[in-house]
PDB file of C-alpha atoms in Angstrom:
ATOM      1  CA  UNK N   1      25.047   5.707  47.032  1.00 76.00           C
ATOM      2  CA  UNK N   2      21.738   5.601  45.157  1.00 74.00           C
ATOM      3  CA  UNK N   3      21.110   1.998  46.168  1.00 77.00           C
ATOM      4  CA  UNK N   4      21.674   2.972  49.814  1.00 79.00           C
ATOM      5  CA  UNK N   5      19.137   5.800  49.697  1.00 77.00           C
ATOM      6  CA  UNK N   6      16.553   4.507  47.228  1.00 81.00           C
ATOM      7  CA  UNK N   7      14.188   1.561  47.766  1.00 78.00           C
ATOM      8  CA  UNK N   8      16.020  -0.621  45.225  1.00 78.00           C
ATOM      9  CA  UNK N   9      18.646  -3.349  45.446  1.00 79.00           C
ATOM     10  CA  UNK N  10      20.709  -2.319  42.416  1.00 82.00           C
ATOM     11  CA  UNK N  11      21.153   0.724  40.191  1.00 85.00           C
ATOM     12  CA  UNK N  12      22.282   0.867  36.564  1.00 86.00           C
ATOM     13  CA  UNK N  13      24.057   3.732  34.831  1.00 84.00           C
ATOM     14  CA  UNK N  14      20.972   4.562  32.766  1.00 85.00           C
ATOM     15  CA  UNK N  15      18.433   4.314  35.591  1.00 85.00           C
ATOM     16  CA  UNK N  16      16.342   7.410  36.294  1.00 85.00           C
ATOM     17  CA  UNK N  17      16.631   8.734  39.858  1.00 82.00           C
ATOM     18  CA  UNK N  18      12.957   9.668  40.104  1.00 76.00           C
ATOM     19  CA  UNK N  19      11.703   6.483  38.443  1.00 81.00           C
ATOM     20  CA  UNK N  20      13.521   4.585  41.200  1.00 81.00           C
ATOM     21  CA  UNK N  21      11.578   6.406  43.909  1.00 78.00           C
ATOM     22  CA  UNK N  22      13.716   9.507  44.391  1.00 76.00           C
ATOM     23  CA  UNK N  23      12.193  12.794  45.523  1.00 67.00           C
ATOM     24  CA  UNK N  24      13.328  16.305  46.453  1.00 60.00           C
ATOM     25  CA  UNK N  25      14.261  15.265  49.995  1.00 61.00           C
ATOM     26  CA  UNK N  26      16.418  12.400  48.768  1.00 70.00           C
ATOM     27  CA  UNK N  27      18.093  14.801  46.334  1.00 72.00           C
ATOM     28  CA  UNK N  28      19.353  16.793  49.320  1.00 67.00           C
ATOM     29  CA  UNK N  29      20.613  13.625  50.997  1.00 74.00           C
ATOM     30  CA  UNK N  30      22.499  12.619  47.844  1.00 80.00           C
ATOM     31  CA  UNK N  31      24.292  15.971  47.736  1.00 75.00           C
ATOM     32  CA  UNK N  32      24.942  15.926  51.467  1.00 74.00           C
ATOM     33  CA  UNK N  33      26.862  12.690  50.975  1.00 78.00           C
ATOM     34  CA  UNK N  34      28.684  13.988  47.913  1.00 80.00           C
ATOM     35  CA  UNK N  35      29.736  17.059  49.893  1.00 75.00           C
ATOM     36  CA  UNK N  36      31.541  14.840  52.407  1.00 71.00           C
ATOM     37  CA  UNK N  37      34.289  14.310  49.810  1.00 71.00           C
ATOM     38  CA  UNK N  38      35.028  18.040  49.748  1.00 66.00           C
ATOM     39  CA  UNK N  39      34.832  18.229  45.962  1.00 67.00           C
ATOM     40  CA  UNK N  40      33.239  21.186  44.116  1.00 75.00           C
ATOM     41  CA  UNK N  41      29.619  20.369  43.381  1.00 74.00           C
ATOM     42  CA  UNK N  42      26.906  21.775  41.136  1.00 74.00           C
ATOM     43  CA  UNK N  43      23.576  22.816  42.541  1.00 68.00           C
ATOM     44  CA  UNK N  44      21.323  19.952  43.630  1.00 71.00           C
ATOM     45  CA  UNK N  45      18.769  21.082  41.032  1.00 65.00           C
ATOM     46  CA  UNK N  46      21.103  19.727  38.345  1.00 72.00           C
ATOM     47  CA  UNK N  47      19.573  16.305  38.975  1.00 76.00           C
ATOM     48  CA  UNK N  48      16.307  17.484  37.415  1.00 70.00           C
ATOM     49  CA  UNK N  49      18.130  17.934  34.105  1.00 74.00           C
ATOM     50  CA  UNK N  50      20.519  14.980  34.513  1.00 80.00           C
ATOM     51  CA  UNK N  51      18.226  12.324  35.932  1.00 81.00           C
ATOM     52  CA  UNK N  52      20.239   9.172  35.212  1.00 86.00           C
ATOM     53  CA  UNK N  53      23.236   8.011  37.208  1.00 85.00           C
ATOM     54  CA  UNK N  54      25.582   8.447  34.239  1.00 86.00           C
ATOM     55  CA  UNK N  55      24.296  11.934  33.409  1.00 85.00           C
ATOM     56  CA  UNK N  56      24.538  13.102  37.009  1.00 85.00           C
ATOM     57  CA  UNK N  57      28.072  11.735  37.325  1.00 86.00           C
ATOM     58  CA  UNK N  58      29.090  13.743  34.244  1.00 86.00           C
ATOM     59  CA  UNK N  59      27.504  16.889  35.673  1.00 82.00           C
ATOM     60  CA  UNK N  60      29.304  16.422  38.991  1.00 83.00           C
ATOM     61  CA  UNK N  61      32.615  15.900  37.182  1.00 82.00           C
ATOM     62  CA  UNK N  62      31.953  19.013  35.098  1.00 80.00           C
ATOM     63  CA  UNK N  63      31.639  21.112  38.245  1.00 72.00           C
ATOM     64  CA  UNK N  64      35.254  20.322  39.131  1.00 67.00           C
ATOM     65  CA  UNK N  65      36.706  21.728  35.907  1.00 59.00           C
ATOM     66  CA  UNK N  66      35.988  23.057  32.416  1.00 51.00           C
ATOM     67  CA  UNK N  67      32.847  21.434  30.968  1.00 42.00           C
ATOM     68  CA  UNK N  68      34.695  20.205  27.891  1.00 41.00           C
ATOM     69  CA  UNK N  69      37.142  18.273  30.069  1.00 40.00           C
ATOM     70  CA  UNK N  70      34.342  16.101  31.392  1.00 39.00           C
ATOM     71  CA  UNK N  71      32.749  15.600  27.992  1.00 42.00           C
ATOM     72  CA  UNK N  72      29.836  17.915  28.759  1.00 41.00           C
ATOM     73  CA  UNK N  73      29.026  20.480  26.056  1.00 40.00           C
ATOM     74  CA  UNK N  74      29.050  24.140  27.145  1.00 38.00           C
ATOM     75  CA  UNK N  75      25.284  24.380  26.666  1.00 35.00           C
ATOM     76  CA  UNK N  76      24.807  21.811  29.422  1.00 35.00           C
ATOM     77  CA  UNK N  77      26.994  23.626  31.928  1.00 37.00           C
ATOM     78  CA  UNK N  78      25.497  23.740  35.386  1.00 36.00           C
ATOM     79  CA  UNK N  79      24.379  27.281  36.247  1.00 37.00           C
ATOM     80  CA  UNK N  80      26.092  29.062  39.106  1.00 37.00           C
ATOM     81  CA  UNK N  81      24.906  31.956  41.265  1.00 36.00           C
ATOM     82  CA  UNK N  82      26.729  34.371  38.973  1.00 36.00           C
ATOM     83  CA  UNK N  83      24.557  33.275  36.049  1.00 39.00           C
ATOM     84  CA  UNK N  84      21.460  34.781  37.668  1.00 41.00           C
ATOM     85  CA  UNK N  85      20.492  38.411  37.188  1.00 42.00           C
ATOM     86  CA  UNK N  86      21.471  40.586  40.119  1.00 39.00           C
ATOM     87  CA  UNK N  87      18.771  41.153  42.690  1.00 45.00           C
ATOM     88  CA  UNK N  88      16.338  38.567  41.354  1.00 52.00           C
ATOM     89  CA  UNK N  89      13.502  39.156  43.765  1.00 63.00           C
ATOM     90  CA  UNK N  90      10.334  38.790  41.743  1.00 83.00           C
ATOM     91  CA  UNK N  91       7.520  36.413  42.640  1.00 90.00           C
ATOM     92  CA  UNK N  92       7.807  32.805  41.523  1.00 89.00           C
ATOM     93  CA  UNK N  93       5.356  29.882  41.310  1.00 91.00           C
ATOM     94  CA  UNK N  94       4.329  27.665  44.184  1.00 92.00           C
ATOM     95  CA  UNK N  95       4.838  23.913  44.117  1.00 88.00           C
ATOM     96  CA  UNK N  96       1.903  21.472  44.027  1.00 87.00           C
ATOM     97  CA  UNK N  97       2.523  20.691  47.694  1.00 88.00           C
ATOM     98  CA  UNK N  98       2.469  24.366  48.640  1.00 90.00           C
ATOM     99  CA  UNK N  99      -0.705  24.842  46.626  1.00 91.00           C
ATOM    100  CA  UNK N 100      -2.312  22.120  48.726  1.00 91.00           C
ATOM    101  CA  UNK N 101      -1.264  23.791  51.986  1.00 91.00           C
ATOM    102  CA  UNK N 102      -2.615  27.139  50.778  1.00 92.00           C
ATOM    103  CA  UNK N 103      -5.927  25.506  49.902  1.00 90.00           C
ATOM    104  CA  UNK N 104      -6.088  23.787  53.292  1.00 89.00           C
ATOM    105  CA  UNK N 105      -5.333  27.102  54.997  1.00 88.00           C
ATOM    106  CA  UNK N 106      -8.125  28.822  53.073  1.00 87.00           C
ATOM    107  CA  UNK N 107     -10.606  26.110  54.066  1.00 88.00           C
ATOM    108  CA  UNK N 108      -9.472  25.827  57.696  1.00 88.00           C
ATOM    109  CA  UNK N 109      -7.418  28.818  58.894  1.00 86.00           C
ATOM    110  CA  UNK N 110      -4.640  27.800  61.246  1.00 82.00           C
ATOM    111  CA  UNK N 111      -4.635  24.149  60.213  1.00 83.00           C
ATOM    112  CA  UNK N 112      -1.398  24.419  58.250  1.00 89.00           C
ATOM    113  CA  UNK N 113       1.049  25.191  61.049  1.00 93.00           C
ATOM    114  CA  UNK N 114       3.227  22.975  63.219  1.00 93.00           C
ATOM    115  CA  UNK N 115       4.990  23.497  66.523  1.00 94.00           C
ATOM    116  CA  UNK N 116       8.079  21.696  67.793  1.00 93.00           C
ATOM    117  CA  UNK N 117       9.911  21.746  71.118  1.00 94.00           C
ATOM    118  CA  UNK N 118      13.675  21.383  71.039  1.00 94.00           C
ATOM    119  CA  UNK N 119      15.781  21.003  74.163  1.00 94.00           C
ATOM    120  CA  UNK N 120      18.927  23.127  74.351  1.00 95.00           C
ATOM    121  CA  UNK N 121      21.606  22.260  76.891  1.00 94.00           C
ATOM    122  CA  UNK N 122      24.374  24.535  78.156  1.00 95.00           C
ATOM    123  CA  UNK N 123      24.802  28.243  78.770  1.00 96.00           C
ATOM    124  CA  UNK N 124      22.940  30.343  76.205  1.00 97.00           C
ATOM    125  CA  UNK N 125      23.950  33.824  75.093  1.00 97.00           C
ATOM    126  CA  UNK N 126      20.733  35.528  73.859  1.00 97.00           C
ATOM    127  CA  UNK N 127      22.601  38.098  71.744  1.00 97.00           C
ATOM    128  CA  UNK N 128      24.650  35.453  69.932  1.00 97.00           C
ATOM    129  CA  UNK N 129      21.589  33.245  69.468  1.00 97.00           C
ATOM    130  CA  UNK N 130      19.706  36.165  67.913  1.00 97.00           C
ATOM    131  CA  UNK N 131      22.716  36.845  65.685  1.00 96.00           C
ATOM    132  CA  UNK N 132      22.702  33.214  64.530  1.00 96.00           C
ATOM    133  CA  UNK N 133      19.006  33.485  63.649  1.00 96.00           C
ATOM    134  CA  UNK N 134      19.624  36.746  61.764  1.00 95.00           C
ATOM    135  CA  UNK N 135      22.315  35.066  59.673  1.00 94.00           C
ATOM    136  CA  UNK N 136      20.017  32.169  58.785  1.00 93.00           C
ATOM    137  CA  UNK N 137      17.193  34.514  57.797  1.00 93.00           C
ATOM    138  CA  UNK N 138      19.631  36.346  55.539  1.00 91.00           C
ATOM    139  CA  UNK N 139      20.927  33.059  54.093  1.00 89.00           C
ATOM    140  CA  UNK N 140      17.639  31.211  53.459  1.00 90.00           C
ATOM    141  CA  UNK N 141      15.013  32.890  51.318  1.00 90.00           C
ATOM    142  CA  UNK N 142      12.218  30.609  52.509  1.00 90.00           C
ATOM    143  CA  UNK N 143      12.505  32.147  55.979  1.00 93.00           C
ATOM    144  CA  UNK N 144      11.633  35.486  54.328  1.00 93.00           C
ATOM    145  CA  UNK N 145       8.862  34.234  52.055  1.00 94.00           C
ATOM    146  CA  UNK N 146       5.227  35.315  51.925  1.00 94.00           C
ATOM    147  CA  UNK N 147       2.345  34.370  49.636  1.00 94.00           C
ATOM    148  CA  UNK N 148       0.611  37.523  48.321  1.00 92.00           C
ATOM    149  CA  UNK N 149      -3.136  37.448  48.900  1.00 88.00           C
ATOM    150  CA  UNK N 150      -5.313  37.313  45.811  1.00 85.00           C
ATOM    151  CA  UNK N 151      -2.567  36.256  43.389  1.00 87.00           C
ATOM    152  CA  UNK N 152      -3.926  33.982  40.642  1.00 88.00           C
ATOM    153  CA  UNK N 153      -2.249  31.633  40.106  1.00 90.00           C
ATOM    154  CA  UNK N 154      -0.745  31.683  43.603  1.00 92.00           C
ATOM    155  CA  UNK N 155       2.871  32.815  43.846  1.00 93.00           C
ATOM    156  CA  UNK N 156       5.473  33.257  46.546  1.00 93.00           C
ATOM    157  CA  UNK N 157       7.698  36.251  47.164  1.00 93.00           C
ATOM    158  CA  UNK N 158      11.030  36.461  48.975  1.00 91.00           C
ATOM    159  CA  UNK N 159      11.345  39.625  51.057  1.00 92.00           C
ATOM    160  CA  UNK N 160      14.657  41.539  51.444  1.00 91.00           C
ATOM    161  CA  UNK N 161      17.412  39.722  53.301  1.00 87.00           C
ATOM    162  CA  UNK N 162      17.763  42.644  55.705  1.00 88.00           C
ATOM    163  CA  UNK N 163      14.730  41.440  57.663  1.00 90.00           C
ATOM    164  CA  UNK N 164      15.288  40.519  61.305  1.00 93.00           C
ATOM    165  CA  UNK N 165      13.287  37.751  62.974  1.00 95.00           C
ATOM    166  CA  UNK N 166      13.111  38.623  66.691  1.00 96.00           C
ATOM    167  CA  UNK N 167      13.524  35.680  69.065  1.00 97.00           C
ATOM    168  CA  UNK N 168      11.509  35.842  72.271  1.00 97.00           C
ATOM    169  CA  UNK N 169      13.456  34.925  75.413  1.00 98.00           C
ATOM    170  CA  UNK N 170      11.720  34.140  78.687  1.00 98.00           C
ATOM    171  CA  UNK N 171      12.656  32.510  81.981  1.00 98.00           C
ATOM    172  CA  UNK N 172       9.981  30.110  83.250  1.00 97.00           C
ATOM    173  CA  UNK N 173       9.553  27.833  86.242  1.00 95.00           C
ATOM    174  CA  UNK N 174       8.602  24.205  85.726  1.00 93.00           C
ATOM    175  CA  UNK N 175       7.429  22.079  82.825  1.00 94.00           C
ATOM    176  CA  UNK N 176       3.838  23.220  83.284  1.00 96.00           C
ATOM    177  CA  UNK N 177       4.886  26.715  82.289  1.00 97.00           C
ATOM    178  CA  UNK N 178       6.530  25.324  79.149  1.00 97.00           C
ATOM    179  CA  UNK N 179       3.305  23.471  78.293  1.00 97.00           C
ATOM    180  CA  UNK N 180       1.282  26.648  78.782  1.00 97.00           C
ATOM    181  CA  UNK N 181       3.571  28.713  76.552  1.00 97.00           C
ATOM    182  CA  UNK N 182       3.559  26.019  73.874  1.00 97.00           C
ATOM    183  CA  UNK N 183      -0.241  25.772  73.922  1.00 96.00           C
ATOM    184  CA  UNK N 184      -0.594  29.546  73.699  1.00 96.00           C
ATOM    185  CA  UNK N 185       1.877  29.734  70.811  1.00 96.00           C
ATOM    186  CA  UNK N 186       0.095  26.961  68.893  1.00 94.00           C
ATOM    187  CA  UNK N 187      -3.115  29.015  69.016  1.00 93.00           C
ATOM    188  CA  UNK N 188      -1.483  32.026  67.387  1.00 93.00           C
ATOM    189  CA  UNK N 189      -2.635  32.317  63.812  1.00 91.00           C
ATOM    190  CA  UNK N 190      -0.321  32.778  60.852  1.00 92.00           C
ATOM    191  CA  UNK N 191      -1.578  34.451  57.682  1.00 92.00           C
ATOM    192  CA  UNK N 192       0.351  33.221  54.659  1.00 94.00           C
ATOM    193  CA  UNK N 193       0.424  36.730  53.175  1.00 92.00           C
ATOM    194  CA  UNK N 194       2.054  38.233  56.283  1.00 92.00           C
ATOM    195  CA  UNK N 195       5.633  37.811  57.483  1.00 94.00           C
ATOM    196  CA  UNK N 196       6.935  35.978  59.414  1.00 94.00           C
ATOM    197  CA  UNK N 197       5.720  32.443  58.801  1.00 95.00           C
ATOM    198  CA  UNK N 198       8.056  31.082  61.466  1.00 96.00           C
ATOM    199  CA  UNK N 199       8.362  32.165  65.096  1.00 96.00           C
ATOM    200  CA  UNK N 200      11.028  31.249  67.645  1.00 97.00           C
ATOM    201  CA  UNK N 201      10.774  31.384  71.412  1.00 98.00           C
ATOM    202  CA  UNK N 202      13.418  30.316  73.951  1.00 98.00           C
ATOM    203  CA  UNK N 203      12.169  29.291  77.395  1.00 98.00           C
ATOM    204  CA  UNK N 204      14.872  29.036  80.058  1.00 98.00           C
ATOM    205  CA  UNK N 205      14.213  26.596  82.897  1.00 97.00           C
ATOM    206  CA  UNK N 206      17.706  26.760  84.402  1.00 97.00           C
ATOM    207  CA  UNK N 207      21.026  28.369  83.415  1.00 96.00           C
ATOM    208  CA  UNK N 208      21.911  25.269  81.375  1.00 97.00           C
ATOM    209  CA  UNK N 209      18.432  24.049  80.443  1.00 97.00           C
ATOM    210  CA  UNK N 210      16.303  25.657  77.755  1.00 98.00           C
ATOM    211  CA  UNK N 211      13.417  24.762  75.434  1.00 97.00           C
ATOM    212  CA  UNK N 212      13.223  26.252  71.947  1.00 97.00           C
ATOM    213  CA  UNK N 213       9.680  26.538  70.584  1.00 97.00           C
ATOM    214  CA  UNK N 214       9.577  26.560  66.788  1.00 95.00           C
ATOM    215  CA  UNK N 215       6.210  27.499  65.299  1.00 95.00           C
ATOM    216  CA  UNK N 216       6.070  27.524  61.505  1.00 95.00           C
ATOM    217  CA  UNK N 217       3.755  27.072  58.562  1.00 94.00           C
ATOM    218  CA  UNK N 218       4.001  23.912  56.489  1.00 93.00           C
ATOM    219  CA  UNK N 219       3.970  26.015  53.328  1.00 92.00           C
ATOM    220  CA  UNK N 220       7.573  27.159  53.980  1.00 91.00           C
ATOM    221  CA  UNK N 221       9.095  24.225  55.889  1.00 85.00           C
ATOM    222  CA  UNK N 222       8.449  20.506  56.199  1.00 76.00           C
ATOM    223  CA  UNK N 223       9.923  18.198  58.810  1.00 72.00           C
ATOM    224  CA  UNK N 224      13.137  17.428  56.926  1.00 72.00           C
ATOM    225  CA  UNK N 225      13.938  21.006  55.939  1.00 76.00           C
ATOM    226  CA  UNK N 226      13.148  22.167  59.481  1.00 80.00           C
ATOM    227  CA  UNK N 227      15.578  19.608  60.882  1.00 83.00           C
ATOM    228  CA  UNK N 228      18.298  20.859  58.522  1.00 83.00           C
ATOM    229  CA  UNK N 229      17.661  24.461  59.547  1.00 86.00           C
ATOM    230  CA  UNK N 230      17.815  23.651  63.249  1.00 88.00           C
ATOM    231  CA  UNK N 231      21.059  21.756  62.722  1.00 89.00           C
ATOM    232  CA  UNK N 232      22.504  24.733  60.879  1.00 91.00           C
ATOM    233  CA  UNK N 233      21.254  27.135  63.574  1.00 94.00           C
ATOM    234  CA  UNK N 234      23.099  25.272  66.319  1.00 93.00           C
ATOM    235  CA  UNK N 235      26.202  25.027  64.133  1.00 92.00           C
ATOM    236  CA  UNK N 236      26.214  28.777  63.437  1.00 94.00           C
ATOM    237  CA  UNK N 237      25.626  29.567  67.118  1.00 96.00           C
ATOM    238  CA  UNK N 238      28.496  27.299  68.181  1.00 94.00           C
ATOM    239  CA  UNK N 239      30.810  29.011  65.686  1.00 94.00           C
ATOM    240  CA  UNK N 240      29.830  32.420  67.007  1.00 95.00           C
ATOM    241  CA  UNK N 241      30.576  31.383  70.587  1.00 95.00           C
ATOM    242  CA  UNK N 242      34.054  30.247  69.472  1.00 94.00           C
ATOM    243  CA  UNK N 243      34.693  33.459  67.548  1.00 93.00           C
ATOM    244  CA  UNK N 244      34.881  31.615  64.209  1.00 91.00           C
ATOM    245  CA  UNK N 245      33.433  32.485  60.815  1.00 83.00           C
ATOM    246  CA  UNK N 246      29.756  31.846  61.493  1.00 82.00           C
ATOM    247  CA  UNK N 247      28.381  30.748  58.152  1.00 74.00           C
ATOM    248  CA  UNK N 248      29.220  27.431  56.509  1.00 64.00           C
ATOM    249  CA  UNK N 249      29.987  27.205  52.790  1.00 66.00           C
ATOM    250  CA  UNK N 250      27.746  29.250  50.464  1.00 65.00           C
ATOM    251  CA  UNK N 251      24.547  27.562  49.337  1.00 64.00           C
ATOM    252  CA  UNK N 252      24.791  25.773  45.994  1.00 63.00           C
ATOM    253  CA  UNK N 253      21.051  26.151  45.495  1.00 63.00           C
ATOM    254  CA  UNK N 254      17.964  27.233  47.342  1.00 72.00           C
ATOM    255  CA  UNK N 255      14.261  26.466  47.193  1.00 72.00           C
ATOM    256  CA  UNK N 256      13.701  29.160  44.588  1.00 74.00           C
ATOM    257  CA  UNK N 257      16.204  27.432  42.291  1.00 71.00           C
ATOM    258  CA  UNK N 258      14.393  24.133  42.789  1.00 66.00           C
ATOM    259  CA  UNK N 259      11.016  25.646  41.891  1.00 75.00           C
ATOM    260  CA  UNK N 260      12.252  27.566  38.860  1.00 72.00           C
ATOM    261  CA  UNK N 261      14.051  24.501  37.508  1.00 69.00           C
ATOM    262  CA  UNK N 262      10.655  22.817  37.170  1.00 64.00           C
ATOM    263  CA  UNK N 263       9.065  25.704  35.229  1.00 62.00           C
ATOM    264  CA  UNK N 264       9.705  27.044  31.725  1.00 51.00           C
ATOM    265  CA  UNK N 265      11.826  30.199  31.635  1.00 50.00           C
ATOM    266  CA  UNK N 266       9.918  33.464  31.720  1.00 47.00           C
ATOM    267  CA  UNK N 267       9.280  35.018  28.335  1.00 45.00           C
ATOM    268  CA  UNK N 268       9.107  31.767  26.395  1.00 40.00           C
ATOM    269  CA  UNK N 269       5.352  31.960  26.087  1.00 41.00           C
ATOM    270  CA  UNK N 270       4.963  28.576  27.742  1.00 39.00           C
ATOM    271  CA  UNK N 271       4.928  29.582  31.403  1.00 44.00           C
ATOM    272  CA  UNK N 272       1.434  28.873  32.701  1.00 40.00           C
ATOM    273  CA  UNK N 273       2.309  29.125  36.366  1.00 45.00           C
ATOM    274  CA  UNK N 274       1.383  25.477  36.684  1.00 43.00           C
ATOM    275  CA  UNK N 275       3.699  22.596  37.610  1.00 42.00           C
ATOM    276  CA  UNK N 276       5.526  20.973  34.729  1.00 41.00           C
ATOM    277  CA  UNK N 277       3.363  18.341  33.057  1.00 39.00           C
ATOM    278  CA  UNK N 278       0.077  19.973  34.134  1.00 38.00           C
ATOM    279  CA  UNK N 279      -2.267  20.850  31.320  1.00 38.00           C
ATOM    280  CA  UNK N 280      -3.793  24.323  31.316  1.00 37.00           C
ATOM    281  CA  UNK N 281      -7.561  24.317  31.810  1.00 38.00           C
ATOM    282  CA  UNK N 282      -9.550  25.765  28.874  1.00 37.00           C
ATOM    283  CA  UNK N 283     -11.231  29.083  29.572  1.00 35.00           C
ATOM    284  CA  UNK N 284     -14.681  27.529  29.592  1.00 37.00           C
ATOM    285  CA  UNK N 285     -13.523  25.211  32.379  1.00 36.00           C
ATOM    286  CA  UNK N 286     -13.561  28.175  34.733  1.00 36.00           C
ATOM    287  CA  UNK N 287     -17.122  29.246  33.862  1.00 39.00           C
ATOM    288  CA  UNK N 288     -19.652  29.566  36.709  1.00 42.00           C
ATOM    289  CA  UNK N 289     -21.169  26.281  37.788  1.00 38.00           C
ATOM    290  CA  UNK N 290     -24.637  25.639  36.365  1.00 45.00           C
ATOM    291  CA  UNK N 291     -26.603  22.958  38.204  1.00 44.00           C
ATOM    292  CA  UNK N 292     -28.139  20.274  35.991  1.00 43.00           C
ATOM    293  CA  UNK N 293     -31.815  20.541  35.109  1.00 44.00           C
ATOM    294  CA  UNK N 294     -33.698  17.736  36.817  1.00 41.00           C
ATOM    295  CA  UNK N 295     -36.387  16.164  34.705  1.00 44.00           C
ATOM    296  CA  UNK N 296     -39.238  14.199  36.219  1.00 43.00           C
ATOM    297  CA  UNK N 297     -40.485  11.137  34.386  1.00 46.00           C
ATOM    298  CA  UNK N 298     -43.542  11.741  32.230  1.00 48.00           C
ATOM    299  CA  UNK N 299     -46.766  10.452  33.619  1.00 49.00           C
ATOM    300  CA  UNK N 300     -47.466   6.913  32.627  1.00 50.00           C
ATOM    301  CA  UNK N 301     -43.830   6.158  31.852  1.00 48.00           C
ATOM    302  CA  UNK N 302     -42.771   2.669  32.804  1.00 46.00           C
TER     303      UNK N 302
END
């Protein structure tokens, strides 16, 4: 599986996933493929602690039964949702990528958003579509995330899962109208400290022809994660129309888990709010900038 996803021809048991070119997006693809077997799985963040093929295989086996049965000591057991304190809703660090988007937003407001048009075919029930969106907002913390203004270092905060993201529905005539609505939406500014950081608008051209405008900030969703969310949205909507249980299996991990797995636990005295492996800057490094004193050559100097 690794050799199929990673840019390598062969993989050994002791090879490191990230040394071979793996990243957070490929981690999700690995676990998507593992999930096809229907076996119980640990959270995807386990790969950050079990980076080699052999170590990950042991962790996956451990998720199917008692840790000792798979040769994994209890201390290495993969955490489950029940291990977390109830109602964990405090702020948590941003990733280096998010820090870059926040900086870009500060330098050029509005530059950090993207807008996509998705074609929807078939009859659309607005109430059920809104219900599907509500379920996804409740399920995915990143859809409820804001970045408090003035926080140093920057942090992100998940808002309560009772929030409702209203979808705008409108009937339009012709593709020109769709272009106009898309252009107008793209000009709407998003402030990273204010919710929501994603907006949805359904434009109906005909009873069975619709365009979904998705306008979001890069700081909460990249192209791959957005594609996964849209796939899940259509799946949940289809289940609702059939009267089935709307939500798929519970999440094994979310973005918050991924971020916290890369930071020292709170209270250890080592949490700097910086990404793992980043050295803290000495206090004098943050002193006001003093321009150098320019010296002119003495008269008569060669």
